[in-house]
């Protein structure tokens, strides 16, 4: 069992297709953790092993594995690069201490890398940029390194450089050991640096020493005096620089040809920080003191339901240790949990273990109350670890069970899945009478439907969410509503005159106020005790609307006259009278349809500006302004919600996956007449079909 100082936790992140999963499989194979090197293409990968991943041929979920290397346990998380599944890499930042950004030497630094780079800067994790695919003919180490430098702004430092490139790529020079490691016929040989690379290696070695000196005042002084640092000073300075994030290690290799991976592991072991240097914050953003000798503290960064095993919770231990049969507290749920079996994953295989020490990552089976992002702590503790910052969902759909009887089963299953994926949310919209699920994109939505079917046996369908339209009036109208019925016994009588008019801005308590009811009855034309019934009738009538069955807003209703019957009047009769007044008034009140307008913030690379703007204006959107944030342009726009269905798909395809947006409700606005006509016709048709 590895002790905390001999554990390293890495997460492989980056754009889809850069080779993270092949790197994961090859690392497992090289260290003899598996007997055959898995490959995504033939479904033998140890990371992409679910049916969905086999079908799509890319990663969807975080996979966790570990390798034993030189007496160290290196936990490796392989994350999906596809934007829909961004929740998983973000969760992995709470488990790993070292991020390995896998970048293709052909495509170079891509949007996802830059996006993660900003996040990691904020969290403060140690960083490696691994320039992969050096075996490809069009690979360009220098150009990619220049892009990495631009991305991280300062501190990028090559710790390995390539020997050859494309078909001639045969190995790497390790700038730490100043040795070349070349691969011939599948075996790695350590040799002197080839003459033609020596000058480059010297240049980077000097640059590395300078960067180390710059990261520490005492070292700087020594370096300025002697132009030298001892091996020990270099090692300590480098480790400190890498731990603090001041230095970013740039490495290169090929997962395909199995080149450069030994140096990757060596540098992780020799220079990257141990888990104990990690910082963790609580929900108040205060630092939590962690340590091997402190009471147990862990964070659940992934929850997964396996059909025959039950729930698996992946936990990163920050402090203390965990043994099976320990009792711990889930501080988010204020519930206690008994630890059953403890395991580790090696790719798809689970291996039982007895103890998880501080810094390690493991799996807990069958906890009762624990879901993703929960904190587990010693029994007395109340500390809650701050959750990762996930982006807001960008796609919402109505989800429909096969029959009404399945509604509960569907909700139960969705709640379970929400406990596994922090980017998934659901609510029942009582106005629209639809269950709305929201997530990060269409692939994630497809996946959800697939999982509901295969794991929970619920075959759902997805529909476009309805738009919560509103109506309002544009003219003042007065109308009588008289409800009179005589049928055998006691009759019904209610009579009221109501003035219906648009609510002035100065009378509104909030911009989209439903209505204001005013009582102007004088001399008891309607007795006081029936006034609330008139108000209730007004409310009910407004709620049903006039044109489209959608509620009316911004209406002032003033009851100013009426009459009553000493015996036959009742609350119900006055309620009806108000409804009749509404029905009589509305044909002359100039009723308009209103639609929700959303406030949008769209972040794009400037080169896509024209296309994004064009697409927005096709959706009746209006640009309000724009600002710059580094290489991104942020467009502020207003756009009708009705035009935003699946906007995420368009934005993604226009911007080649790089665009992102967030939106929130702004206000209601009148629907243009041609659009309103269609909505009113559709509502009438729906009503006809229901009848
Ligand atoms: N030539 C070459 N191809 C590679 C290399 N690494 C990966 N590939 C290929 O690139 C493709 C994508 O590799 P994956 O490992 O699935 O990529 P990924 O980064 O895991 O992608 P996501 O799971 O979608 O995030 C596969 O066809 C790999 O065989 C490499 O070093 N050289
Ligand atoms: Mg993958």
CSV table of C-alpha atoms in Angstrom, one decimal, residues 171-603:
chain,number,residue,atom,x,y,z
A,171,UNK,CA,12.1,9.4,-28.5
A,172,UNK,CA,12.4,12.3,-26.2
A,173,UNK,CA,15.1,14.2,-24.4
A,174,UNK,CA,14.5,14.5,-20.7
A,175,UNK,CA,15.6,18.1,-19.8
A,176,UNK,CA,15.8,17.1,-16.1
A,177,UNK,CA,18.2,14.1,-16.6
A,178,UNK,CA,19.7,15.5,-19.9
A,179,UNK,CA,19.3,12.0,-21.3
A,180,UNK,CA,17.6,10.8,-24.5
A,181,UNK,CA,15.1,8.0,-24.2
A,182,UNK,CA,14.6,6.5,-27.6
A,183,UNK,CA,12.3,3.6,-28.5
A,184,UNK,CA,13.6,0.9,-30.9
A,185,UNK,CA,11.6,-2.2,-31.7
A,186,UNK,CA,9.3,-1.6,-28.7
A,187,UNK,CA,12.1,-1.2,-26.1
A,188,UNK,CA,13.3,2.0,-24.6
A,189,UNK,CA,17.0,2.9,-24.5
A,190,UNK,CA,18.6,5.6,-22.5
A,191,UNK,CA,21.4,7.3,-24.4
A,192,UNK,CA,23.3,10.5,-24.8
A,193,UNK,CA,21.5,13.4,-26.5
A,194,UNK,CA,22.0,13.3,-30.3
A,195,UNK,CA,24.3,16.0,-31.5
A,196,UNK,CA,21.7,17.8,-33.6
A,197,UNK,CA,19.4,18.2,-30.6
A,198,UNK,CA,22.1,19.1,-28.0
A,199,UNK,CA,21.9,22.9,-28.7
A,200,UNK,CA,18.1,22.9,-28.2
A,201,UNK,CA,18.4,20.7,-25.1
A,202,UNK,CA,21.0,23.1,-23.7
A,203,UNK,CA,18.8,26.1,-24.5
A,204,UNK,CA,15.8,24.6,-22.7
A,205,UNK,CA,17.9,23.4,-19.7
A,206,UNK,CA,19.2,27.0,-19.3
A,207,UNK,CA,15.7,28.4,-19.6
A,208,UNK,CA,14.5,25.9,-17.0
A,209,UNK,CA,17.2,26.9,-14.5
A,210,UNK,CA,16.4,30.6,-15.1
A,211,UNK,CA,12.7,30.0,-14.6
A,212,UNK,CA,13.5,28.1,-11.4
A,213,UNK,CA,15.7,30.9,-10.2
A,214,UNK,CA,13.0,33.5,-11.0
A,215,UNK,CA,10.5,31.6,-8.9
A,216,UNK,CA,12.5,32.0,-5.7
A,217,UNK,CA,14.4,35.1,-4.4
A,218,UNK,CA,17.2,33.1,-2.7
A,219,UNK,CA,17.8,31.0,-5.7
A,220,UNK,CA,17.8,34.1,-7.9
A,221,UNK,CA,20.6,35.6,-5.8
A,222,UNK,CA,22.7,32.5,-6.1
A,223,UNK,CA,22.1,32.2,-9.8
A,224,UNK,CA,23.0,35.8,-10.5
A,225,UNK,CA,26.3,35.3,-8.6
A,226,UNK,CA,27.4,32.0,-10.0
A,227,UNK,CA,25.1,31.3,-13.1
A,228,UNK,CA,24.6,27.9,-11.5
A,229,UNK,CA,22.3,25.9,-9.3
A,230,UNK,CA,23.0,22.6,-7.7
A,231,UNK,CA,21.0,19.5,-8.7
A,232,UNK,CA,19.2,19.6,-5.4
A,233,UNK,CA,18.3,23.3,-5.8
A,234,UNK,CA,17.0,22.6,-9.3
A,235,UNK,CA,14.9,19.7,-8.0
A,236,UNK,CA,13.5,21.7,-5.1
A,237,UNK,CA,12.9,24.8,-7.1
A,238,UNK,CA,11.2,22.9,-9.9
A,239,UNK,CA,9.0,21.0,-7.5
A,240,UNK,CA,8.0,24.2,-5.7
A,241,UNK,CA,7.4,26.0,-9.0
A,242,UNK,CA,5.3,23.1,-10.3
A,243,UNK,CA,3.3,22.8,-7.0
A,244,UNK,CA,2.5,26.5,-6.9
A,245,UNK,CA,1.6,26.5,-10.6
A,246,UNK,CA,4.3,29.1,-11.4
A,247,UNK,CA,5.9,26.6,-13.7
A,248,UNK,CA,3.9,24.5,-16.2
A,249,UNK,CA,5.7,21.4,-17.4
A,250,UNK,CA,5.5,20.9,-21.2
A,251,UNK,CA,6.1,17.3,-22.3
A,252,UNK,CA,5.7,15.6,-25.6
A,253,UNK,CA,5.2,12.1,-27.0
A,254,UNK,CA,2.9,9.7,-28.8
A,255,UNK,CA,0.3,7.5,-27.1
A,256,UNK,CA,0.0,5.7,-30.4
A,257,UNK,CA,3.7,4.8,-30.7
A,258,UNK,CA,4.2,4.5,-27.0
A,259,UNK,CA,6.9,7.2,-26.9
A,260,UNK,CA,7.6,9.8,-24.2
A,261,UNK,CA,5.3,8.1,-21.7
A,262,UNK,CA,8.1,6.8,-19.4
A,263,UNK,CA,9.4,10.4,-19.1
A,264,UNK,CA,5.8,11.5,-18.3
A,265,UNK,CA,5.6,9.1,-15.4
A,266,UNK,CA,9.1,9.9,-14.2
A,267,UNK,CA,8.4,13.7,-14.1
A,268,UNK,CA,5.1,13.0,-12.3
A,269,UNK,CA,7.0,11.0,-9.7
A,270,UNK,CA,10.1,13.2,-9.4
A,271,UNK,CA,8.8,16.7,-9.7
A,272,UNK,CA,5.0,16.8,-9.3
A,273,UNK,CA,3.4,17.5,-5.9
A,274,UNK,CA,2.2,14.9,-3.5
A,275,UNK,CA,-1.5,15.0,-2.5
A,276,UNK,CA,-0.7,16.5,0.9
A,277,UNK,CA,0.2,19.9,-0.6
A,278,UNK,CA,-3.4,20.2,-1.9
A,279,UNK,CA,-5.6,23.0,-0.8
A,280,UNK,CA,-9.3,22.5,-0.1
A,281,UNK,CA,-12.0,25.0,0.7
A,282,UNK,CA,-15.2,24.8,2.6
A,283,UNK,CA,-18.6,26.3,1.6
A,284,UNK,CA,-17.5,29.7,3.1
A,285,UNK,CA,-14.4,29.6,0.9
A,286,UNK,CA,-12.2,29.2,4.0
A,287,UNK,CA,-9.2,26.9,3.7
A,288,UNK,CA,-9.6,23.5,5.4
A,289,UNK,CA,-6.5,22.2,7.2
A,290,UNK,CA,-5.8,18.8,5.8
A,291,UNK,CA,-3.2,16.1,6.8
A,292,UNK,CA,-2.3,12.5,7.1
A,293,UNK,CA,-2.8,12.7,10.9
A,294,UNK,CA,-6.0,14.6,10.8
A,295,UNK,CA,-9.5,13.0,11.1
A,296,UNK,CA,-10.9,11.5,7.9
A,297,UNK,CA,-12.2,13.9,5.3
A,298,UNK,CA,-13.1,13.0,1.7
A,299,UNK,CA,-15.1,14.2,-1.3
A,300,UNK,CA,-17.3,12.2,-3.6
A,301,UNK,CA,-16.4,13.3,-7.1
A,302,UNK,CA,-18.4,10.7,-9.0
A,303,UNK,CA,-21.4,8.5,-8.3
A,304,UNK,CA,-22.4,5.7,-10.6
A,305,UNK,CA,-25.2,3.1,-10.5
A,306,UNK,CA,-24.2,-0.3,-11.7
A,307,UNK,CA,-27.0,-2.7,-12.5
A,308,UNK,CA,-25.8,-5.6,-10.5
A,309,UNK,CA,-23.6,-3.9,-8.0
A,310,UNK,CA,-25.6,-0.9,-6.9
A,311,UNK,CA,-24.3,2.5,-6.3
A,312,UNK,CA,-20.5,3.2,-6.6
A,313,UNK,CA,-19.2,6.4,-5.0
A,314,UNK,CA,-15.7,7.5,-6.0
A,315,UNK,CA,-14.0,9.3,-3.2
A,316,UNK,CA,-10.9,11.4,-2.9
A,317,UNK,CA,-9.5,11.2,0.6
A,318,UNK,CA,-8.0,14.6,1.7
A,319,UNK,CA,-7.3,13.8,5.4
A,320,UNK,CA,-6.9,10.7,7.6
A,321,UNK,CA,-7.8,7.3,6.3
A,322,UNK,CA,-10.8,5.1,5.7
A,323,UNK,CA,-11.3,1.4,6.4
A,324,UNK,CA,-14.2,-0.9,5.7
A,325,UNK,CA,-16.8,-0.9,8.6
A,326,UNK,CA,-15.8,2.7,9.6
A,327,UNK,CA,-18.7,4.9,10.4
A,328,UNK,CA,-18.5,8.3,8.8
A,329,UNK,CA,-20.8,11.3,8.4
A,330,UNK,CA,-22.2,12.6,5.1
A,331,UNK,CA,-22.1,16.3,6.1
A,332,UNK,CA,-24.2,17.6,3.2
A,333,UNK,CA,-27.1,15.2,4.1
A,334,UNK,CA,-26.4,15.2,7.8
A,335,UNK,CA,-26.6,11.4,7.7
A,336,UNK,CA,-24.3,8.7,8.9
A,337,UNK,CA,-22.8,6.1,6.6
A,338,UNK,CA,-21.2,2.8,7.3
A,339,UNK,CA,-18.3,2.0,5.0
A,340,UNK,CA,-18.7,-1.4,3.4
A,341,UNK,CA,-16.3,-2.7,0.7
A,342,UNK,CA,-13.5,-0.4,-0.4
A,343,UNK,CA,-12.1,-0.8,-3.9
A,344,UNK,CA,-9.9,0.7,-6.5
A,345,UNK,CA,-10.4,0.5,-10.3
A,346,UNK,CA,-7.8,-0.7,-12.8
A,347,UNK,CA,-9.6,0.3,-15.9
A,348,UNK,CA,-12.9,-1.6,-15.9
A,349,UNK,CA,-11.8,-4.1,-13.2
A,350,UNK,CA,-12.5,-3.5,-9.5
A,351,UNK,CA,-10.0,-4.6,-6.9
A,352,UNK,CA,-10.9,-4.7,-3.2
A,353,UNK,CA,-8.6,-3.0,-0.8
A,354,UNK,CA,-8.6,-2.7,3.0
A,355,UNK,CA,-7.6,0.9,3.6
A,356,UNK,CA,-7.6,4.2,1.8
A,357,UNK,CA,-5.0,6.6,3.0
A,358,UNK,CA,-4.9,10.4,2.8
A,359,UNK,CA,-4.4,11.5,-0.8
A,360,UNK,CA,-5.7,8.3,-2.3
A,361,UNK,CA,-8.7,7.7,-4.5
A,362,UNK,CA,-11.1,4.8,-4.1
A,363,UNK,CA,-14.6,3.4,-4.5
A,364,UNK,CA,-17.2,2.9,-1.8
A,365,UNK,CA,-20.0,0.6,-2.6
A,366,UNK,CA,-23.6,0.8,-1.4
A,367,UNK,CA,-23.7,3.9,0.7
A,368,UNK,CA,-27.2,4.8,1.6
A,369,UNK,CA,-27.5,8.6,1.3
A,370,UNK,CA,-24.5,9.7,-0.6
A,371,UNK,CA,-24.5,11.3,-4.1
A,372,UNK,CA,-22.0,13.2,-6.2
A,373,UNK,CA,-20.4,16.3,-4.6
A,374,UNK,CA,-21.1,15.2,-1.1
A,375,UNK,CA,-18.5,15.5,1.7
A,376,UNK,CA,-17.7,12.5,3.9
A,377,UNK,CA,-16.1,13.2,7.2
A,378,UNK,CA,-15.4,11.7,10.7
A,379,UNK,CA,-18.6,11.2,12.6
A,380,UNK,CA,-18.5,14.4,14.7
A,381,UNK,CA,-17.6,16.7,11.8
A,382,UNK,CA,-19.8,19.3,10.1
A,383,UNK,CA,-17.4,20.5,7.5
A,384,UNK,CA,-18.7,20.7,4.0
A,385,UNK,CA,-16.3,20.9,1.1
A,386,UNK,CA,-17.1,23.6,-1.5
A,387,UNK,CA,-18.6,22.1,-4.7
A,388,UNK,CA,-16.9,22.5,-8.0
A,389,UNK,CA,-18.3,25.4,-10.1
A,390,UNK,CA,-20.3,23.8,-12.9
A,391,UNK,CA,-21.6,25.8,-15.8
A,392,UNK,CA,-25.3,26.4,-16.0
A,393,UNK,CA,-27.3,24.0,-18.3
A,394,UNK,CA,-27.8,25.1,-21.8
A,395,UNK,CA,-30.4,22.7,-23.2
A,396,UNK,CA,-33.9,22.1,-21.7
A,397,UNK,CA,-36.4,19.6,-23.0
A,398,UNK,CA,-39.8,18.3,-21.8
A,399,UNK,CA,-39.5,14.7,-20.8
A,400,UNK,CA,-42.6,12.5,-21.2
A,401,UNK,CA,-43.1,9.0,-19.6
A,402,UNK,CA,-44.8,6.3,-21.7
A,403,UNK,CA,-47.9,6.6,-19.6
A,404,UNK,CA,-49.2,8.6,-16.6
A,405,UNK,CA,-48.6,5.6,-14.3
A,406,UNK,CA,-44.9,5.8,-15.2
A,407,UNK,CA,-44.5,9.4,-14.1
A,408,UNK,CA,-43.4,8.5,-10.6
A,409,UNK,CA,-41.0,5.9,-11.8
A,410,UNK,CA,-39.5,8.3,-14.3
A,411,UNK,CA,-39.1,11.0,-11.6
A,412,UNK,CA,-37.5,8.5,-9.3
A,413,UNK,CA,-35.0,7.5,-11.9
A,414,UNK,CA,-34.2,11.1,-12.9
A,415,UNK,CA,-33.6,12.0,-9.3
A,416,UNK,CA,-31.2,9.1,-9.0
A,417,UNK,CA,-29.4,10.3,-12.2
A,418,UNK,CA,-29.2,13.8,-10.9
A,419,UNK,CA,-27.4,12.4,-7.9
A,420,UNK,CA,-24.8,11.1,-10.3
A,421,UNK,CA,-24.4,14.1,-12.5
A,422,UNK,CA,-24.2,17.6,-11.2
A,423,UNK,CA,-24.9,19.2,-14.6
A,424,UNK,CA,-28.3,17.5,-14.9
A,425,UNK,CA,-31.4,19.1,-13.4
A,426,UNK,CA,-35.1,18.6,-13.5
A,427,UNK,CA,-38.3,20.4,-12.4
A,428,UNK,CA,-42.0,20.1,-13.0
A,429,UNK,CA,-43.4,23.2,-14.5
A,430,UNK,CA,-47.0,23.4,-13.1
A,431,UNK,CA,-48.0,26.1,-15.6
A,432,UNK,CA,-46.9,24.2,-18.7
A,433,UNK,CA,-47.7,20.9,-17.1
A,434,UNK,CA,-44.4,19.5,-18.3
A,435,UNK,CA,-41.4,17.9,-16.6
A,436,UNK,CA,-38.4,19.8,-17.8
A,437,UNK,CA,-34.9,18.4,-17.8
A,438,UNK,CA,-31.9,20.6,-18.4
A,439,UNK,CA,-28.3,19.6,-19.2
A,440,UNK,CA,-25.2,20.6,-21.2
A,441,UNK,CA,-26.2,19.4,-24.7
A,442,UNK,CA,-28.0,17.0,-27.0
A,443,UNK,CA,-25.5,14.1,-26.6
A,444,UNK,CA,-26.0,14.3,-22.8
A,445,UNK,CA,-29.7,14.3,-23.3
A,446,UNK,CA,-29.6,11.3,-25.7
A,447,UNK,CA,-27.5,9.6,-23.1
A,448,UNK,CA,-30.0,10.3,-20.4
A,449,UNK,CA,-32.8,8.7,-22.5
A,450,UNK,CA,-30.6,5.7,-23.2
A,451,UNK,CA,-29.8,5.3,-19.5
A,452,UNK,CA,-33.4,5.6,-18.4
A,453,UNK,CA,-34.2,2.8,-20.8
A,454,UNK,CA,-31.3,0.5,-20.1
A,455,UNK,CA,-30.8,1.0,-16.4
A,456,UNK,CA,-34.3,1.9,-15.2
A,457,UNK,CA,-36.5,0.4,-17.9
A,458,UNK,CA,-38.4,3.6,-18.5
A,459,UNK,CA,-38.8,4.5,-22.2
A,460,UNK,CA,-39.3,8.3,-22.3
A,461,UNK,CA,-39.8,10.6,-25.2
A,462,UNK,CA,-38.5,14.2,-25.4
A,463,UNK,CA,-40.6,17.1,-26.5
A,464,UNK,CA,-40.0,20.8,-27.1
A,465,UNK,CA,-40.7,22.7,-23.9
A,466,UNK,CA,-43.8,24.9,-24.2
A,467,UNK,CA,-43.2,28.7,-24.1
A,468,UNK,CA,-44.9,30.5,-21.2
A,469,UNK,CA,-46.7,33.1,-23.3
A,470,UNK,CA,-48.7,35.8,-21.6
A,471,UNK,CA,-51.5,38.1,-22.8
A,472,UNK,CA,-52.3,41.7,-21.9
A,473,UNK,CA,-54.8,44.4,-23.0
A,474,UNK,CA,-54.1,47.7,-24.7
A,475,UNK,CA,-57.4,49.6,-24.3
A,476,UNK,CA,-59.7,50.6,-21.5
A,477,UNK,CA,-63.1,48.8,-21.6
A,478,UNK,CA,-66.0,48.8,-19.2
A,479,UNK,CA,-68.4,45.9,-19.1
A,480,UNK,CA,-71.2,44.5,-17.0
A,481,UNK,CA,-71.3,40.9,-15.9
A,482,UNK,CA,-74.6,39.6,-14.7
A,483,UNK,CA,-75.1,36.1,-13.5
A,484,UNK,CA,-78.7,35.2,-12.8
A,485,UNK,CA,-80.1,31.7,-12.6
A,486,UNK,CA,-83.5,30.5,-11.3
A,487,UNK,CA,-83.8,26.8,-11.0
A,488,UNK,CA,-86.4,25.5,-8.6
A,489,UNK,CA,-85.1,26.2,-5.1
A,490,UNK,CA,-82.7,29.0,-4.3
A,491,UNK,CA,-81.5,31.1,-7.2
A,492,UNK,CA,-78.1,32.6,-8.1
A,493,UNK,CA,-77.6,36.3,-8.5
A,494,UNK,CA,-74.4,38.4,-8.9
A,495,UNK,CA,-74.0,41.6,-10.9
A,496,UNK,CA,-70.9,43.7,-11.3
A,497,UNK,CA,-69.5,46.5,-13.6
A,498,UNK,CA,-65.8,46.2,-14.0
A,499,UNK,CA,-63.4,48.6,-15.8
A,500,UNK,CA,-60.6,46.7,-17.4
A,501,UNK,CA,-57.5,48.8,-18.4
A,502,UNK,CA,-53.8,48.4,-18.9
A,503,UNK,CA,-51.8,48.7,-15.7
A,504,UNK,CA,-49.6,51.8,-15.7
A,505,UNK,CA,-45.9,51.4,-15.0
A,506,UNK,CA,-46.4,53.7,-11.9
A,507,UNK,CA,-49.0,51.3,-10.5
A,508,UNK,CA,-46.9,48.2,-10.9
A,509,UNK,CA,-45.1,46.5,-8.0
A,510,UNK,CA,-43.1,44.4,-10.3
A,511,UNK,CA,-42.6,44.6,-14.1
A,512,UNK,CA,-44.7,41.6,-15.0
A,513,UNK,CA,-47.4,42.0,-12.4
A,514,UNK,CA,-50.5,39.9,-13.1
A,515,UNK,CA,-53.1,42.4,-12.1
A,516,UNK,CA,-54.2,45.1,-9.7
A,517,UNK,CA,-57.8,44.8,-8.3
A,518,UNK,CA,-59.5,48.1,-7.1
A,519,UNK,CA,-62.7,48.4,-5.3
A,520,UNK,CA,-64.6,51.6,-6.1
A,521,UNK,CA,-68.1,50.5,-4.9
A,522,UNK,CA,-69.9,53.2,-3.1
A,523,UNK,CA,-73.1,53.0,-1.1
A,524,UNK,CA,-73.2,49.3,-0.9
A,525,UNK,CA,-74.2,48.5,-4.5
A,526,UNK,CA,-72.3,45.2,-3.8
A,527,UNK,CA,-72.0,44.3,-0.2
A,528,UNK,CA,-68.4,44.3,1.1
A,529,UNK,CA,-68.4,40.6,1.9
A,530,UNK,CA,-68.9,39.8,-1.9
A,531,UNK,CA,-65.9,41.9,-3.0
A,532,UNK,CA,-63.3,39.2,-2.5
A,533,UNK,CA,-65.4,36.9,-4.6
A,534,UNK,CA,-65.4,39.5,-7.5
A,535,UNK,CA,-61.6,39.7,-7.1
A,536,UNK,CA,-61.4,35.9,-7.2
A,537,UNK,CA,-63.4,35.8,-10.4
A,538,UNK,CA,-61.1,38.5,-12.0
A,539,UNK,CA,-58.1,36.4,-11.0
A,540,UNK,CA,-59.5,33.3,-12.5
A,541,UNK,CA,-60.6,34.9,-15.7
A,542,UNK,CA,-57.2,36.5,-16.2
A,543,UNK,CA,-55.5,33.2,-15.5
A,544,UNK,CA,-57.4,31.6,-18.3
A,545,UNK,CA,-56.6,34.3,-20.8
A,546,UNK,CA,-58.6,35.2,-23.9
A,547,UNK,CA,-56.6,34.5,-27.1
A,548,UNK,CA,-54.4,31.5,-26.4
A,549,UNK,CA,-55.3,30.1,-23.0
A,550,UNK,CA,-52.2,31.8,-21.5
A,551,UNK,CA,-52.5,34.0,-18.4
A,552,UNK,CA,-53.0,37.8,-18.7
A,553,UNK,CA,-50.7,40.2,-17.0
A,554,UNK,CA,-50.5,43.9,-16.4
A,555,UNK,CA,-54.2,44.5,-16.1
A,556,UNK,CA,-56.0,46.8,-13.7
A,557,UNK,CA,-59.6,45.7,-12.9
A,558,UNK,CA,-61.8,48.2,-11.1
A,559,UNK,CA,-65.2,47.1,-9.8
A,560,UNK,CA,-67.2,50.3,-9.7
A,561,UNK,CA,-70.9,49.3,-9.7
A,562,UNK,CA,-73.3,46.4,-9.4
A,563,UNK,CA,-76.3,45.0,-7.7
A,564,UNK,CA,-77.2,42.1,-5.4
A,565,UNK,CA,-80.2,40.0,-4.2
A,566,UNK,CA,-80.7,39.6,-0.5
A,567,UNK,CA,-81.4,35.9,-0.8
A,568,UNK,CA,-79.9,34.6,-4.1
A,569,UNK,CA,-76.5,36.3,-4.0
A,570,UNK,CA,-73.5,34.3,-3.1
A,571,UNK,CA,-69.7,34.3,-3.5
A,572,UNK,CA,-69.9,31.9,-6.4
A,573,UNK,CA,-72.5,34.0,-8.2
A,574,UNK,CA,-70.2,37.2,-7.9
A,575,UNK,CA,-67.2,35.2,-9.0
A,576,UNK,CA,-69.2,34.1,-12.1
A,577,UNK,CA,-70.3,37.7,-12.7
A,578,UNK,CA,-66.7,38.9,-12.8
A,579,UNK,CA,-65.9,36.2,-15.3
A,580,UNK,CA,-68.8,37.3,-17.5
A,581,UNK,CA,-67.7,40.9,-17.3
A,582,UNK,CA,-64.2,39.7,-18.5
A,583,UNK,CA,-65.8,37.8,-21.4
A,584,UNK,CA,-67.9,40.8,-22.5
A,585,UNK,CA,-65.0,43.2,-22.2
A,586,UNK,CA,-62.1,41.4,-23.9
A,587,UNK,CA,-63.3,41.5,-27.6
A,588,UNK,CA,-62.9,45.3,-27.3
A,589,UNK,CA,-59.9,45.5,-25.1
A,590,UNK,CA,-57.2,45.1,-27.8
A,591,UNK,CA,-55.7,41.9,-26.3
A,592,UNK,CA,-52.1,41.3,-27.3
A,593,UNK,CA,-49.9,38.2,-26.9
A,594,UNK,CA,-46.7,38.6,-25.0
A,595,UNK,CA,-43.6,36.4,-25.0
A,596,UNK,CA,-40.7,35.9,-22.6
A,597,UNK,CA,-37.5,37.7,-23.7
A,598,UNK,CA,-34.2,36.2,-22.5
A,599,UNK,CA,-31.1,38.1,-21.5
A,600,UNK,CA,-28.2,36.2,-23.2
A,601,UNK,CA,-24.4,36.3,-22.6
A,602,UNK,CA,-22.7,34.5,-25.5
A,603,UNK,CA,-18.9,33.9,-25.3
